[in-house]
Coordinates of C-alpha atoms in Angstrom, one line a residue:
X111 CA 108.3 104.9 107.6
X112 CA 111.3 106.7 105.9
X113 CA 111.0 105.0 103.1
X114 CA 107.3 105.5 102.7
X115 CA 108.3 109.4 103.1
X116 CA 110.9 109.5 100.8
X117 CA 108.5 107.8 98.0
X118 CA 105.6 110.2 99.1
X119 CA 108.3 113.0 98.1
X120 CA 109.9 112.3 95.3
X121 CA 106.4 110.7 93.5
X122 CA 106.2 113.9 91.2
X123 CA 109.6 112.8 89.7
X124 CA 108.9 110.6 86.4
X125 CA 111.8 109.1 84.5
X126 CA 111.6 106.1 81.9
X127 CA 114.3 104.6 84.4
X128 CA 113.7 102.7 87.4
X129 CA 115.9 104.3 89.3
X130 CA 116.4 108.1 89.5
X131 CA 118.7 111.1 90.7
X132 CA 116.7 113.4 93.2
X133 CA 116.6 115.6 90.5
X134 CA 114.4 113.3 88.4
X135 CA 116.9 112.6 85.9
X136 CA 117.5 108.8 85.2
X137 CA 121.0 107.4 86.9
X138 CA 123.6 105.8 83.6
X139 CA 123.0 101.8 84.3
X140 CA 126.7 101.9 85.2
X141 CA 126.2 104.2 88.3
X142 CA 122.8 101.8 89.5
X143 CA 125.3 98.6 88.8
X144 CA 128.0 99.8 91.0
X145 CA 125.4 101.0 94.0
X146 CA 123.7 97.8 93.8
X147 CA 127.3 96.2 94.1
X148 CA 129.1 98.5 96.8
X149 CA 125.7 97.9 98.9
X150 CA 125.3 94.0 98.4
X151 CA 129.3 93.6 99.0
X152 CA 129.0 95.8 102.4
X153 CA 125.9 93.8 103.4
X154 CA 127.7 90.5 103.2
X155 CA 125.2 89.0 100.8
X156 CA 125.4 87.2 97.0
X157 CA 125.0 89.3 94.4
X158 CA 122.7 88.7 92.0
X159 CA 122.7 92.1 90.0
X160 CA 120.1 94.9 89.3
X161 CA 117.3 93.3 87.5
X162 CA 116.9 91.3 90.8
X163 CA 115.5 94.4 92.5
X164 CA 112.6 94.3 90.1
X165 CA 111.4 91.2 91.4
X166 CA 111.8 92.0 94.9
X167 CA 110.1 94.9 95.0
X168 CA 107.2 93.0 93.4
X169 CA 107.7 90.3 95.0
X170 CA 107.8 91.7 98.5
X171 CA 104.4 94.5 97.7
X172 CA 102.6 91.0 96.9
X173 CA 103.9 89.1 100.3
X174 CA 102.4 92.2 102.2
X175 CA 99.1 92.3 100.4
X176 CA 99.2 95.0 98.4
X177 CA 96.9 94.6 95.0
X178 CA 98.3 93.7 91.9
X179 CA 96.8 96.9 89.9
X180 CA 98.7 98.7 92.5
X181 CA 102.0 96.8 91.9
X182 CA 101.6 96.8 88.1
X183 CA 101.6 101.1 88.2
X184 CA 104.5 101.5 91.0
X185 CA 106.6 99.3 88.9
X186 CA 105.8 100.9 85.3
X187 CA 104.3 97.9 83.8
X188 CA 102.0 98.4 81.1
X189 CA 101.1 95.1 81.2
X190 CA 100.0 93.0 84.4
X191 CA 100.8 90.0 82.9
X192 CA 104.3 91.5 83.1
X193 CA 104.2 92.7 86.4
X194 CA 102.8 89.2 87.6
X195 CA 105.9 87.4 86.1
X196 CA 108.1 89.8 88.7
X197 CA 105.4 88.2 91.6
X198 CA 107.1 86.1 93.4
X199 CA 105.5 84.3 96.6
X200 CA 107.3 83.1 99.1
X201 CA 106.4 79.5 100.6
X202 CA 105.1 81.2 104.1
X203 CA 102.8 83.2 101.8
X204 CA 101.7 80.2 100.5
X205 CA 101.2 78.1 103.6
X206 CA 98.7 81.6 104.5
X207 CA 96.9 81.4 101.7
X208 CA 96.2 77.4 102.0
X209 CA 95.4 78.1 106.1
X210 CA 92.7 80.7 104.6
X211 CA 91.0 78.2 102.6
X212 CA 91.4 75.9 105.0
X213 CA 89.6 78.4 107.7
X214 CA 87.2 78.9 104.7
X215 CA 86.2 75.4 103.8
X216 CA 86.1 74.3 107.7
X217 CA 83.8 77.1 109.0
X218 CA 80.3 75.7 110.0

């Protein structure tokens, strides 16, 4: 819920950058590099650098159901082809949607 507050808050920002000072102003790629490292180091888990937040926040919007239209204009694609190459599916989503179609094709 704090997350989904914060966004609500801060949606009249726009920058070209992903990530942004509360200001609005876009952070140096060397600042978002060194956050992203501190926070993966203190988390105890493999770093796998910035560009890897792309695809999990697109990945993890699709796992939860959210549209793709949707996805494409939270993550600044202009494209949805693009912002489909940042979907990623993980295989419980998968098993879901093959139990739906299963439910789907079994249903007298």
């Amino acid at each position: 819920m704090r997350l989904a507050t914060t966004f609500r808050d801060h949606r009249h920002l726009r920058s070209q950058g992903v990530l942004c000072q509360a200001d609005g102003s876009p952070m140096s790629a060397d600042i978002v590099k060194h956050r992203v490292e501190r926070a993966a180091r203190r988390a105890q888990i493999a770093q796998n650098g910035v560009h890897r937040l792309r695809h999990t926040f697109c990945s993890h919007l699709a796992m939860r159901g959210a549209p793709a239209r949707a996805i494409q204009e939270l993550a600044g694609h202009q494209d949805l082809t693009t912002t489909q190459r940042y979907m990623h599916l993980s295989p419980a989503a998968l098993d879901s949607a093959i139990r739906l179609l299963d439910r789907l094709w079994n249903t007298p």
